[in-house]
Coordinates of C-alpha atoms and ligand atoms in Angstrom, one line a residue:
X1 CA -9.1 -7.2 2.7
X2 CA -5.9 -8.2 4.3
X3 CA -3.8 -5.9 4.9
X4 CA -0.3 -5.8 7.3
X5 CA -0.9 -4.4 11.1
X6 CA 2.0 -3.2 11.1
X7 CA 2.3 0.0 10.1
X8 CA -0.2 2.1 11.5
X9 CA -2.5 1.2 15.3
X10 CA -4.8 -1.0 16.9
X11 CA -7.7 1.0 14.1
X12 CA -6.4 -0.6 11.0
X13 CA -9.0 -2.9 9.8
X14 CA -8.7 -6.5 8.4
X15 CA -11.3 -6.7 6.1
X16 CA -11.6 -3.0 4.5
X17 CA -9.3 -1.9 2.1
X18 CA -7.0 0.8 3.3
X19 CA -3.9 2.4 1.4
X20 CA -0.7 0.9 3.2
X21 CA 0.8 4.4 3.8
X22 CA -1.1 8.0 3.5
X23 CA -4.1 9.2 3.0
X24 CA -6.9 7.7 0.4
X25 CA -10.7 9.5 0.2
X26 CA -12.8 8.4 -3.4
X27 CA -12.9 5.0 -4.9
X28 CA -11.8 5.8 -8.6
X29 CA -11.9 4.1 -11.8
X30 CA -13.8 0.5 -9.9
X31 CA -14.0 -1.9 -13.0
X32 CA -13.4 -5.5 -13.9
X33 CA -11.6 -6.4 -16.4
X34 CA -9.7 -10.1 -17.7
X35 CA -10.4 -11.8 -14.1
X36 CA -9.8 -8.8 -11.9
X37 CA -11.2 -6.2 -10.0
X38 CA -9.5 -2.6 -10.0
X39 CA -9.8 -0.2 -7.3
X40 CA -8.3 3.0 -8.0
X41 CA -8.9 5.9 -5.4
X42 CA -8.0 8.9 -4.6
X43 CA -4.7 9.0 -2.5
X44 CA -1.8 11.2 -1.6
X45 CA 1.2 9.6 -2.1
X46 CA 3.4 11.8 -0.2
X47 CA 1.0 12.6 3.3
X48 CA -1.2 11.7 5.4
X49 CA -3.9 14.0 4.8
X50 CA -5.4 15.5 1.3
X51 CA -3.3 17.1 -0.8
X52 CA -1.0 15.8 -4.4
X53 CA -4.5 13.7 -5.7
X54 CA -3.5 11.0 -7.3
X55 CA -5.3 7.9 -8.4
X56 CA -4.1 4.8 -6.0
X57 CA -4.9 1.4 -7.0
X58 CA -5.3 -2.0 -5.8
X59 CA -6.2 -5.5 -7.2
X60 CA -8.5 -8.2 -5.9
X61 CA -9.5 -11.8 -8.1
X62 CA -12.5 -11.6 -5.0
X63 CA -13.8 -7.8 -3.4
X64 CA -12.3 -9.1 -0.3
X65 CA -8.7 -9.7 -0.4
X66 CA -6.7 -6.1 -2.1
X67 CA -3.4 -6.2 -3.2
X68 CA -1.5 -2.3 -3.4
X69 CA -0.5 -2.2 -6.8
X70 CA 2.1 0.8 -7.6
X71 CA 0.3 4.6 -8.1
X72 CA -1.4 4.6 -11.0
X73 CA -2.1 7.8 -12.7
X74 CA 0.0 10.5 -10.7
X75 CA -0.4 13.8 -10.3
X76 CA 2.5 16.6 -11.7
X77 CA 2.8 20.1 -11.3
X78 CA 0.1 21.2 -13.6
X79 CA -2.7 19.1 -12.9
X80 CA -4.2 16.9 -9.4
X81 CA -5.9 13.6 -10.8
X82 CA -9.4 13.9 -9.1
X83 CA -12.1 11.2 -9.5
X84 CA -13.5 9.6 -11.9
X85 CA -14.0 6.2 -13.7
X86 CA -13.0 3.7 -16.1
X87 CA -13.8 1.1 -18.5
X88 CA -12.7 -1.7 -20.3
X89 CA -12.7 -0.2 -24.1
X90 CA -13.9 -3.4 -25.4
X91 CA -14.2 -2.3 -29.3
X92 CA -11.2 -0.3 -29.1
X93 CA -13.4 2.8 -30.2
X94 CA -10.5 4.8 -28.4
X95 CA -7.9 3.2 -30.6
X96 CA -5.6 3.3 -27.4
X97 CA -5.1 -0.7 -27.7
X98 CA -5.4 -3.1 -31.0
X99 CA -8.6 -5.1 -31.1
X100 CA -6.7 -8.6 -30.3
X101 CA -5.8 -6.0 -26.9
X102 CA -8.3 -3.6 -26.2
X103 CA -7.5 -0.8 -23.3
X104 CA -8.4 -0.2 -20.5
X105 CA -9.1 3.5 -20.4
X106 CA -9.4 5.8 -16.8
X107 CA -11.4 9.2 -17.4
X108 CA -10.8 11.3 -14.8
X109 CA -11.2 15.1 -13.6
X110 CA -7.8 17.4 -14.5
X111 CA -7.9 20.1 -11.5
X112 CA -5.5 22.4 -13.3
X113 CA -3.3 24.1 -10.8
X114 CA -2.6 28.1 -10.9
X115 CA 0.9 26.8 -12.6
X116 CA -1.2 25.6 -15.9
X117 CA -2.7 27.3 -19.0
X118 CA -6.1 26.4 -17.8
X119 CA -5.6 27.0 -14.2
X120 CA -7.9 26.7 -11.8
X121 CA -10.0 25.0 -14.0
X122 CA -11.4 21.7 -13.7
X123 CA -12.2 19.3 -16.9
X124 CA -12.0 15.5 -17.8
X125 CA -9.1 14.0 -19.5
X126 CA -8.0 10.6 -20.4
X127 CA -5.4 7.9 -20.0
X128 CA -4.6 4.3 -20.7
X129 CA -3.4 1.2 -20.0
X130 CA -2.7 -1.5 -22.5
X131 CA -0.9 -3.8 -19.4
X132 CA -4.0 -4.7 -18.0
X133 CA -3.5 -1.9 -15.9
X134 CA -0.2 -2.3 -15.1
X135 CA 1.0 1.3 -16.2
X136 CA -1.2 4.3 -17.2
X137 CA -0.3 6.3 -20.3
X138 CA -1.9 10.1 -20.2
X139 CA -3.8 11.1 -23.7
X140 CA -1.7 13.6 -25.5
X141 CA -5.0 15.5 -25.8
X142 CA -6.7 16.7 -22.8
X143 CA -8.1 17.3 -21.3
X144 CA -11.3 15.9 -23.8
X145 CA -14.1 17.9 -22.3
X146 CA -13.8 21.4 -21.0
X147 CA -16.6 23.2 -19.9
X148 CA -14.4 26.5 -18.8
X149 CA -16.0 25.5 -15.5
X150 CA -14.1 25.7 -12.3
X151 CA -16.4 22.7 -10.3
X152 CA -16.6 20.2 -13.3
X153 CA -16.0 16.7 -12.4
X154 CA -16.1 13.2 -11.0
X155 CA -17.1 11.3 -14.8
X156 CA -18.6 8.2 -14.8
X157 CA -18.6 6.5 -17.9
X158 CA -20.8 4.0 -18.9
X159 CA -21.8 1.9 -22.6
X160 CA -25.2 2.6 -23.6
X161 CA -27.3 0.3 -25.7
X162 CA -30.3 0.5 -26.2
X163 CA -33.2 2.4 -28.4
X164 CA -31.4 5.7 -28.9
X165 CA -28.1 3.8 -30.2
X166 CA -24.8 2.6 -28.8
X167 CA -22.2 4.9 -27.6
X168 CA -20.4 5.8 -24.4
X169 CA -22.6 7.9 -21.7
X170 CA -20.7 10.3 -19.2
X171 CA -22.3 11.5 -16.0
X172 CA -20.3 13.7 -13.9
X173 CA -21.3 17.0 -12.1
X174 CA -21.5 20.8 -12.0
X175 CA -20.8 20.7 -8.4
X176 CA -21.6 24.1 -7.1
X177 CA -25.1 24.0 -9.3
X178 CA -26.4 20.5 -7.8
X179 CA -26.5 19.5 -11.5
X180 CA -25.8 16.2 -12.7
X181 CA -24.7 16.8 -16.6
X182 CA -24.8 13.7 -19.1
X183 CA -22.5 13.7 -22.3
X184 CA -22.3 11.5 -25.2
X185 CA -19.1 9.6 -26.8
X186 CA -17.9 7.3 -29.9
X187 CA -14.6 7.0 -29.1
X188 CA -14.1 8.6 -25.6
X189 CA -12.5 11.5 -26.7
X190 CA -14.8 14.2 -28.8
X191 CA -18.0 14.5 -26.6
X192 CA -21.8 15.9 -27.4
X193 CA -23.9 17.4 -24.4
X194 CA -27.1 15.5 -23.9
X195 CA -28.8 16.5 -20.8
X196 CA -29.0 18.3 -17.4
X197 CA -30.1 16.5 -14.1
X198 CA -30.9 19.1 -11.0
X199 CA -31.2 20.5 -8.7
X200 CA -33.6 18.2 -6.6
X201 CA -34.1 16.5 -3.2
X202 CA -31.0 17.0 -1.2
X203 CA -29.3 20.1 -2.2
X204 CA -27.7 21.2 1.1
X205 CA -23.9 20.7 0.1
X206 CA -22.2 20.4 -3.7
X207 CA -22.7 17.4 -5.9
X208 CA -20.2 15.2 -6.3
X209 CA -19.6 12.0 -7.9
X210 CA -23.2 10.6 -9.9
X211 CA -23.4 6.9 -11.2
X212 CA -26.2 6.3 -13.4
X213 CA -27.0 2.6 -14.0
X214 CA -30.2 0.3 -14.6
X215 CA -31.3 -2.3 -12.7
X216 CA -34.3 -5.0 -12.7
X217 CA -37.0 -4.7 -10.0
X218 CA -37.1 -7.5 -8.0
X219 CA -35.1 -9.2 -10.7
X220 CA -37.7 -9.2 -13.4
X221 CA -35.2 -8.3 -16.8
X222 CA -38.7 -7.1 -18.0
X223 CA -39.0 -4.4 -15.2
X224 CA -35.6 -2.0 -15.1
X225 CA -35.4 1.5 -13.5
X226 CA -32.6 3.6 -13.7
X227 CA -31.0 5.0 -10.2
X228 CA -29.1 7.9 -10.4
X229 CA -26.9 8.2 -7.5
X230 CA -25.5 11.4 -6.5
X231 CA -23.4 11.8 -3.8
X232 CA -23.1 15.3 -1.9
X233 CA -21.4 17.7 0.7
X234 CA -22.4 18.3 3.7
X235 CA -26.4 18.2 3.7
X236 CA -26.3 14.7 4.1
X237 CA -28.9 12.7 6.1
X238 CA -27.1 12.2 9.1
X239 CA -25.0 14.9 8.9
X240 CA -21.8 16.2 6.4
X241 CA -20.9 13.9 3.3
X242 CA -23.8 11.2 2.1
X243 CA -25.3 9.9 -0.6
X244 CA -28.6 10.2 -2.6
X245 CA -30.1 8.5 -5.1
X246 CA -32.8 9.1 -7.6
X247 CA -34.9 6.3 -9.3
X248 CA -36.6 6.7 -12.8
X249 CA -35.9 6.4 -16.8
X250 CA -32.7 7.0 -19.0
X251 CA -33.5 7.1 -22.8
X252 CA -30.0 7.4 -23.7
X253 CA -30.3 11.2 -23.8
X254 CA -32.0 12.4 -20.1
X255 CA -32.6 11.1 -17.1
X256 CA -36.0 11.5 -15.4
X257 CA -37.2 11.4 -11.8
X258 CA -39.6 9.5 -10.6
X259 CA -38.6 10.2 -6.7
X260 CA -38.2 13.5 -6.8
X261 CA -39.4 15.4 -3.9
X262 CA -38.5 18.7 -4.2
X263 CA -36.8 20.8 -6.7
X264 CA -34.4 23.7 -7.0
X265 CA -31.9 25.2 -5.0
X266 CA -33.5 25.2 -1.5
X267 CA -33.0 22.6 0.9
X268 CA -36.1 21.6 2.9
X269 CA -35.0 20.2 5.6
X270 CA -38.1 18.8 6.9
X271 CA -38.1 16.2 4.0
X272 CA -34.9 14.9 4.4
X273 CA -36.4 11.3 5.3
X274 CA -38.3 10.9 2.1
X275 CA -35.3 11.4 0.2
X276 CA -33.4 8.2 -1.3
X277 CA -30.2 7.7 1.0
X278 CA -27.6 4.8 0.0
X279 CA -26.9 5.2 4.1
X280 CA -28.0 6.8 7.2
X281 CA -24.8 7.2 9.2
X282 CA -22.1 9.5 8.9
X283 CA -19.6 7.4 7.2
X284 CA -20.6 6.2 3.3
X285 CA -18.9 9.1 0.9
X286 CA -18.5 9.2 -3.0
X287 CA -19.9 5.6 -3.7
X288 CA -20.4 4.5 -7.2
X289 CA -20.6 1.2 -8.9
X290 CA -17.8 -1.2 -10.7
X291 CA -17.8 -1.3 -14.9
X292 CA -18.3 -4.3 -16.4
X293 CA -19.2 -6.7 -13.2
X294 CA -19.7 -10.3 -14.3
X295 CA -23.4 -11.4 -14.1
X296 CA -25.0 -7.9 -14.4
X297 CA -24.1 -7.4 -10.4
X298 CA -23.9 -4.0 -9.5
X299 CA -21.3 -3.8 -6.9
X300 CA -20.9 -0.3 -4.9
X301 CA -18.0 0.9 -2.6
X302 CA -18.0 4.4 -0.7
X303 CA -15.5 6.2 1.1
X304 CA -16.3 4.9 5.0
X305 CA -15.2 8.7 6.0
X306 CA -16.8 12.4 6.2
X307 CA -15.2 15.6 5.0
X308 CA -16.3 17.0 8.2
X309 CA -13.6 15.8 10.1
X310 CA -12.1 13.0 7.6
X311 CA -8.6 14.7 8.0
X312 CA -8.5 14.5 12.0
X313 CA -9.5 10.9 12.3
X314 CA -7.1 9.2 15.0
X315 CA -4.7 7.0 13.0
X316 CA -1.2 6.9 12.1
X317 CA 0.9 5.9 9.0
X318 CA -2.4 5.9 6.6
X319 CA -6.0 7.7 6.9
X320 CA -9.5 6.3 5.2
X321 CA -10.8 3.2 4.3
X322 CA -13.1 1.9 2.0
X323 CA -16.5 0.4 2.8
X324 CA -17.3 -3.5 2.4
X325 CA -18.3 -3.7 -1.4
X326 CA -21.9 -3.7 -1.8
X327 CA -24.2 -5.9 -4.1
X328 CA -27.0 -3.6 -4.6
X329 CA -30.8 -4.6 -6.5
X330 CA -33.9 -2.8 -6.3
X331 CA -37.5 -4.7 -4.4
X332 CA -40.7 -3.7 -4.0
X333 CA -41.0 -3.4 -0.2
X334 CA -44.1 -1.9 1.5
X335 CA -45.7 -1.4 -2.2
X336 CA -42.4 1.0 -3.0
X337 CA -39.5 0.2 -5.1
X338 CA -36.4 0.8 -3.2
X339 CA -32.9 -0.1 -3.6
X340 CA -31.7 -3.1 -1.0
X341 CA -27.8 -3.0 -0.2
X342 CA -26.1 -6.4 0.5
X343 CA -22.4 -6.5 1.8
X344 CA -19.8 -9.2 -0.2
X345 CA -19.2 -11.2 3.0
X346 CA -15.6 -11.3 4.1
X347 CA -16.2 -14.1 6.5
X348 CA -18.2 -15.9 4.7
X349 CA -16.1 -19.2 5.1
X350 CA -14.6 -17.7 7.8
X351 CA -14.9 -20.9 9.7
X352 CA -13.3 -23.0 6.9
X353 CA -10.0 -21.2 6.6
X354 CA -8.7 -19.1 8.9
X355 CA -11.2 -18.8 12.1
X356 CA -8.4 -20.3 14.8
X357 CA -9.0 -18.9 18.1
X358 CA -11.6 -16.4 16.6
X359 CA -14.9 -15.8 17.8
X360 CA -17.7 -18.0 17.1
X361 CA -21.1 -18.2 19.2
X362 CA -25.0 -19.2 18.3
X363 CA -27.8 -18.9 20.7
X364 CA -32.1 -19.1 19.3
X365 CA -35.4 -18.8 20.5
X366 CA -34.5 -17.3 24.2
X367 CA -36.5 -15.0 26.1
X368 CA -35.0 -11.7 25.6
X369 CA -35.6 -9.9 29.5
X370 CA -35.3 -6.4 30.5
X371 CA -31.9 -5.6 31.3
X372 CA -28.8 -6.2 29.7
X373 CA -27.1 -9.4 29.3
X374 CA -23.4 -9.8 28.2
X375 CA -22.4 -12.4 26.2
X376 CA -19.5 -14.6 26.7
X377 CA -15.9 -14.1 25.5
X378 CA -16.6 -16.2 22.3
X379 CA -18.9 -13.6 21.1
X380 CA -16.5 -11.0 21.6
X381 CA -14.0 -8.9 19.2
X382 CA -12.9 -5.9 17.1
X383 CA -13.6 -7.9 13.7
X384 CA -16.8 -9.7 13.7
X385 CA -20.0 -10.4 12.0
X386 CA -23.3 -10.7 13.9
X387 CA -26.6 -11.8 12.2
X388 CA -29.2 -11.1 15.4
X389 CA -33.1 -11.7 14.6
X390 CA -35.0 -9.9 17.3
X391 CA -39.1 -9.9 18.0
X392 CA -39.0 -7.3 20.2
X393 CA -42.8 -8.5 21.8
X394 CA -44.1 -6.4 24.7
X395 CA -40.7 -4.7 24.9
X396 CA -40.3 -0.8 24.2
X397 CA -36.8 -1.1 22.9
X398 CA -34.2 -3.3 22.2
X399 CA -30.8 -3.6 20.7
X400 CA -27.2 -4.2 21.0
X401 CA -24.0 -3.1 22.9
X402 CA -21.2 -3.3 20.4
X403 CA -17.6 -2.8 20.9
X404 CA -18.5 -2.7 25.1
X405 CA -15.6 -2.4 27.8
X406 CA -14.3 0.2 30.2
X407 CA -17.2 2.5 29.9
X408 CA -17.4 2.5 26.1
X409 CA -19.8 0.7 24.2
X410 CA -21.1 1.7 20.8
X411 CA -25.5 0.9 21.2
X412 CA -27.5 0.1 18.0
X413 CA -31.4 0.7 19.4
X414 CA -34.9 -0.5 18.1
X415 CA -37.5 2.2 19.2
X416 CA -40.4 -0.4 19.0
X417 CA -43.1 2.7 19.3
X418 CA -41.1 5.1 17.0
X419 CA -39.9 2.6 13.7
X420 CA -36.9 4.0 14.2
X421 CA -33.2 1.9 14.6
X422 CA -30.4 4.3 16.2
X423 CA -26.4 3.4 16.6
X424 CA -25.2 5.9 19.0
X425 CA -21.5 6.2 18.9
X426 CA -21.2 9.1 21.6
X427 CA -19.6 7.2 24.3
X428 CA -18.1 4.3 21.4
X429 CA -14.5 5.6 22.6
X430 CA -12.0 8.5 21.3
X431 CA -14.4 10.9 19.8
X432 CA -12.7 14.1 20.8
X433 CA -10.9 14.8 17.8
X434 CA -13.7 16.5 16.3
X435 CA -16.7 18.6 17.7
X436 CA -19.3 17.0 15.6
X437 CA -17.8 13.4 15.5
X438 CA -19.7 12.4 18.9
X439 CA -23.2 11.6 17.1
X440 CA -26.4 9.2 16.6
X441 CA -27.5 8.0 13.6
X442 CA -31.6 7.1 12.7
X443 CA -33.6 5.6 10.2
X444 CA -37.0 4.2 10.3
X445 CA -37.4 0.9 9.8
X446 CA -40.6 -1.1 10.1
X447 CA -40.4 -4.6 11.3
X448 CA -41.6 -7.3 9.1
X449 CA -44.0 -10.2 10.6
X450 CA -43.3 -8.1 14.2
X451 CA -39.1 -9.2 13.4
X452 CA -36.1 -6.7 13.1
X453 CA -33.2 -8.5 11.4
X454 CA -29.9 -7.1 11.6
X455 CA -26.4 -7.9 9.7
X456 CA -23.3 -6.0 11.7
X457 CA -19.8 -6.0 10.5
X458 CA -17.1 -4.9 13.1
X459 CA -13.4 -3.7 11.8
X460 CA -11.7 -2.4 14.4
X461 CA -12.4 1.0 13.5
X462 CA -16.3 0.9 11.9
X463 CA -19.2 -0.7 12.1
X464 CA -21.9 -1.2 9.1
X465 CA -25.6 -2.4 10.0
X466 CA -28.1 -3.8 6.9
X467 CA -31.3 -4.0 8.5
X468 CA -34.2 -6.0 7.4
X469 CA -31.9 -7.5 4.6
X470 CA -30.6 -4.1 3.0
X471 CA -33.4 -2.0 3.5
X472 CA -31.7 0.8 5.2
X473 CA -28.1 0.6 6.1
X474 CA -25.7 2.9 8.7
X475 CA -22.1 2.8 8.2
X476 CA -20.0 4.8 11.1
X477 CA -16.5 4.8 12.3
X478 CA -16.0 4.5 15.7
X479 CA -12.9 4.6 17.8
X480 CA -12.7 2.5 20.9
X481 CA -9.9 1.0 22.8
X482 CA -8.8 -2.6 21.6
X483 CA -10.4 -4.3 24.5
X484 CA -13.7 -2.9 24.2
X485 CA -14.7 -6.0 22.6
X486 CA -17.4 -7.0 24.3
X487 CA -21.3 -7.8 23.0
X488 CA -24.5 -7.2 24.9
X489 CA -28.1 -7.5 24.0
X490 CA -30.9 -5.4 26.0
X491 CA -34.8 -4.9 26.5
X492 CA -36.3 -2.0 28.4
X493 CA -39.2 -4.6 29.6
X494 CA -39.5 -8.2 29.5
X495 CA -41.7 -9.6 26.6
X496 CA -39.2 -9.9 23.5
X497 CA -37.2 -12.7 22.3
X498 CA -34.0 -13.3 20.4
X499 CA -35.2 -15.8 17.6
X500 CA -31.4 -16.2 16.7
X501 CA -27.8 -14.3 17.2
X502 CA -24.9 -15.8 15.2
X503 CA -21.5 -14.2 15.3
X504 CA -18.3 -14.8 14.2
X505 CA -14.9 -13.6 14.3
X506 CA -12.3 -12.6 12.2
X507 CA -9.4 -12.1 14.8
Ligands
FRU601 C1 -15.4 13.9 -3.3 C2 -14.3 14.8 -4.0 C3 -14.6 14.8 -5.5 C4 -13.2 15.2 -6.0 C5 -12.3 14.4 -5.0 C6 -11.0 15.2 -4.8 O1 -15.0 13.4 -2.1 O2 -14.4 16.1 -3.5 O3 -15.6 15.7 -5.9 O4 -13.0 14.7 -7.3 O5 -13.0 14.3 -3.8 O6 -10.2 14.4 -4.0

């Protein structure tokens, strides 16, 4: 993403999509649709921390570069516009378009204020755009589904097809139940109930935003599961907002588990780790998938904040930022189907375009010695990418010093005897805003042929690790001065070796 510096600090990133002004939490309504990809999210228009939710947008003909379109959907003084998703109406079943112009159509949670006839209430409502999203028209009718429920939301809408029929499928949530509840649709606007999800695994904070989509295993079209994703808050793995996911079947009227854990209503926090995470670190909120991807991709983006202290986080002129998007497939790995998470690569041809002056540096096959050795200032910066293969040998731990100067450093760790890979951000720089902000994140990861291979992204203000190709991936911000820029690569003993380290810069 390329966004201006200059409105806001030395935190704004380059490559991660942030509003231009004021607060943004959700991605809303993702979808592609005649060439473009649509991000919609949930912003405040009007301030710089939650409050007037209305649904943001942006544009992108790539998933790297955004441009800020006008609001889309605003709110008024009966109703916020809370999350939810959209879809390219391609049949016109809504009859909000013409067939030669089909709509694009945005479902999305009405959170009635007191000032409404259904105050306090939350329920899903409609609106349209027949401009290629240019301008969004609300349905006279909603809201179109109204449980009476004061924690209904966050719809995502997908088009079945398959043995039960053809017809739109809503998942969305009974927050304060840890229920996932799936609805049925013709025409997007009368819906029929079809099943109940939950509670299961991770139950320690409300549910919030589901996605339910099938993918291939280990891309055999013969071979799909389902994964239900479900994000929630707090009781998240590392700590405050996360997200889970389920994998199993969808037979167009319920989803079953075949990952479940444990069911019901109390958390067991001693199983945490068996649970399906979409991250281990402290900053990947509310992500769900695009509609209507070219190529059957499945392309994620979260929130790269926490509830817990999301509002106090130390920028100025806008607050949040969305994750890298994320191609996401599901492997066998270790005899377990899992779901592996690759970023869209915004420096991908880095070196072709627009790399002047920026970081660039390659070493392989070194001895990597007990100690710590900095790298030189080619392999430094705020905005970089850093592919590292390490066989950490004789060694008892190993890792790397991100984001190092004047006493700060951010340290991602490889416990050799433990499986487990740690980024500690407790001394990464301003971490005072918030008591629990100051934090380490884990997740076991086994090394493959006696290798750990990491992908980092730096932006300024975050950094996201994929280790052993998307097997497990931590997402946090940090908050370090603008020269701490510095890289370092340590051993506790002698015995290991750096089989390769490529980095390169983006500023
Ligand atoms: C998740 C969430 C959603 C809600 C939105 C309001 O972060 O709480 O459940 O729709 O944010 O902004």
């Amino acid at each position: 993403m390329t966004t201006s510096t200059a409105l806001g600090c030395q935190y704004r990133p380059q490559h991660h999509y942030t509003a231009d002004r004021n607060w943004l939490n959700d991605p809303n309504g993702l979808l592609y649709a005649n060439g473009t990809y649509h991000l919609f999210y949930q912003h405040n228009p009007f301030g710089n921390g939650w409050g007037n939710m209305s649904w943001g947008h942006a544009t992108s003909p790539d998933l790297l570069h955004w441009a800020e379109q006008p609001v889309a959907i605003a709110c008024d003084e009966h109703e916020a516009i809370f999350s939810g998703s959209a879809v390219l109406d391609t049949d016109n079943t809504s009859g909000f378009g013409t067939p030669d112009n089909p709509p694009l159509v945005a479902i999305y949670t009405s959170a009635y204020s007191l000032a409404s006839p259904l105050g306090g209430r939350q329920a899903q409502s409609l609106a349209y755009s027949t401009d290629d999203g240019a301008t969004w028209t609300k349905h006279a009718g909603n809201p179109v589904l109204d449980r009476g429920s004061a924690d209904f939301r966050d719809p995502k809408v997908f088009w079945y097809d398959g043995a039960a029929g053809s017809y739109w499928v809503m998942v969305a949530v009974e927050a304060m139940d840890r229920e996932v509840v799936l609805y049925k649709s013709a025409d997007l606007k009368a819906w029929e109930y079809l099943s109940t999800f939950g509670p299961a695994n991770a139950t320690g904070g409300v549910w919030e935003c589901p996605d339910l989509f099938e993918l291939p295993v280990d891309g055999h079209a013969g071979n799909t599961k389902w994964v239900l994703v479900v994000n929630l808050n707090p009781g998240g793995i590392a700590g405050g907002s996360a997200g889970q996911y389920f994998l199993g079947t969808f037979d167009g009227v319920a989803f079953v588990s075949e990952t479940t854990v444990t069911e019901g209503l109390q958390p067991d926090d001693s199983r945490m780790a068996e649970y399906g995470w979409l991250d281990w670190g402290r900053d990947y909120y509310a992500a769900v998938s695009f509609s209507n991807a070219p190529d059957g991709r499945r392309l994620m983006v979260g929130w790269m904040n926490n509830w817990q202290y999301g509002a106090l986080t130390p920028t100025n002129g806008w607050r949040g930022a969305m994750s890298l998007v994320r191609e996401v497939r599901l492997a066998t790995r270790s005899g377990r189907v899992v779901l592996i998470q690759a970023a869209l690569d915004p420096l991908e041809n880095v070196e072709a375009t627009e790399n002047a002056g920026a970081a660039a540096y390659a070493e392989a096959g070194r001895p990597l010695d007990a100690g710590t050795r900095w790298l030189p200032p080619e392999a430094s910066g705020a905005v970089l990418r850093i592919d590292a293969e390490i066989e950490p040998g004789a060694a008892g731990e190993v890792g790397l010093l991100l984001r190092a100067g004047g006493g700060e450093r951010t340290v991602l760790a490889y416990n050799c005897s433990t499986g487990v890979l740690r980024l500690d951000r407790t001394a990464s720089g301003n971490t005072g805003f918030h008591e629990s902000f100051a934090s380490v994140e884990s997740v076991p990861v086994p090394l493959e042929d006696g290798r750990l291979r990491l992908r980092i992204f730096l932006d300024r203000c975050s950094v996201e690790v994929f280790a052993q190709d998307g097997l497990a991936t931590i997402t946090d911000q940090v908050f370090p001065a603008e020269s701490s820029s510095q890289v370092g690569l340590f051993a506790d003993r002698d015995g290991g070796r750096l089989v390769s380290l490529d980095i390169v810069g983006g500023a």
